[in-house]
Amino acid sequence: WSGNLVTAKNWEHFWLNEGWTTFLERKIVGRLNGEDARQLSCVIGYNNLGEDVARIGAESPLTSLVPDLTGIDPDDSYSRIPYEKGSLLLYHLEQ
């Protein structure tokens, strides 16, 4: 799977693996089921991102694309944010 082809320097760059994987997964959905299905998946992901940002707090450093995890266990920082922000960045670049 694409996320395993590259190892990030540290957990702060987790989005590189998972953002690409989420983006590519949605591209595949679009090819198999049509662009509307891809767009629906993007909207659902965007809504999930909003829910996680609201839960964690918009001002939390854990909502940034590359969070500073100094002194933080990466397991404690887990959310859908790196998946969706990474994917949305790539989607934006694609447009």
XYZ file of C-alpha atoms in Angstrom:
95
model
C 0.000 0.000 0.000
C 1.339 3.444 -0.854
C 1.719 4.646 2.728
C 4.311 1.967 3.419
C 6.596 2.867 0.529
C 8.093 5.845 2.348
C 9.120 6.196 5.970
C 8.775 9.670 7.405
C 11.568 11.143 9.501
C 9.308 11.187 12.565
C 5.639 11.108 13.574
C 5.264 14.818 12.897
C 5.334 13.917 9.188
C 2.780 11.119 9.455
C 0.567 13.098 7.082
C 2.943 12.378 4.198
C 2.124 8.685 4.280
C -1.510 8.869 5.249
C -2.441 11.990 3.301
C -1.116 10.431 0.091
C -2.851 7.148 0.839
C -6.193 8.853 1.482
C -5.808 10.961 -1.663
C -4.949 7.923 -3.814
C -7.740 5.869 -2.300
C -10.212 8.538 -3.367
C -8.689 8.708 -6.843
C -9.278 4.950 -7.152
C -12.868 5.380 -5.947
C -13.324 7.998 -8.649
C -11.974 5.714 -11.353
C -14.064 2.749 -10.235
C -17.307 4.475 -9.281
C -17.191 7.854 -10.987
C -16.093 11.335 -9.996
C -19.276 11.933 -7.986
C -18.320 9.065 -5.659
C -14.860 10.564 -5.224
C -16.313 13.971 -4.447
C -18.716 12.439 -1.911
C -15.787 10.741 -0.172
C -13.948 14.089 -0.100
C -16.958 15.839 1.445
C -17.331 13.127 4.093
C -13.616 13.409 4.872
C -13.864 17.193 5.088
C -16.754 16.887 7.539
C -14.760 14.374 9.605
C -11.863 16.847 9.657
C -14.168 19.557 10.974
C -15.458 17.250 13.704
C -11.945 16.400 14.879
C -10.819 20.030 14.833
C -13.898 20.964 16.886
C -13.237 18.120 19.340
C -9.534 18.909 19.783
C -9.882 22.679 19.504
C -8.959 24.831 16.517
C -6.104 26.475 18.416
C -4.534 23.170 19.463
C -1.121 22.521 17.912
C -2.390 19.004 17.128
C -4.650 20.429 14.417
C -1.737 21.681 12.313
C -0.593 19.698 9.298
C 2.841 19.146 10.850
C 2.290 19.242 14.617
C 5.097 19.703 17.103
C 5.022 16.437 19.045
C 7.885 17.275 21.371
C 7.051 15.557 24.654
C 3.794 14.110 23.274
C 3.213 10.410 22.718
C 2.212 10.052 19.040
C -0.627 7.749 20.101
C -2.123 10.631 22.085
C -2.125 12.858 19.006
C -4.002 10.441 16.730
C -6.978 11.818 14.813
C -8.255 12.007 11.242
C -6.601 15.406 10.845
C -3.331 14.293 9.178
C -5.244 11.993 6.823
C -7.693 14.663 5.724
C -5.411 17.711 5.746
C -2.797 15.821 3.749
C -5.375 14.581 1.282
C -6.963 18.028 0.945
C -3.572 19.613 0.300
C -2.924 17.157 -2.522
C -6.463 17.633 -3.870
C -5.886 21.398 -3.885
C -2.602 20.970 -5.765
C -4.325 18.687 -8.255
C -6.933 21.353 -9.028
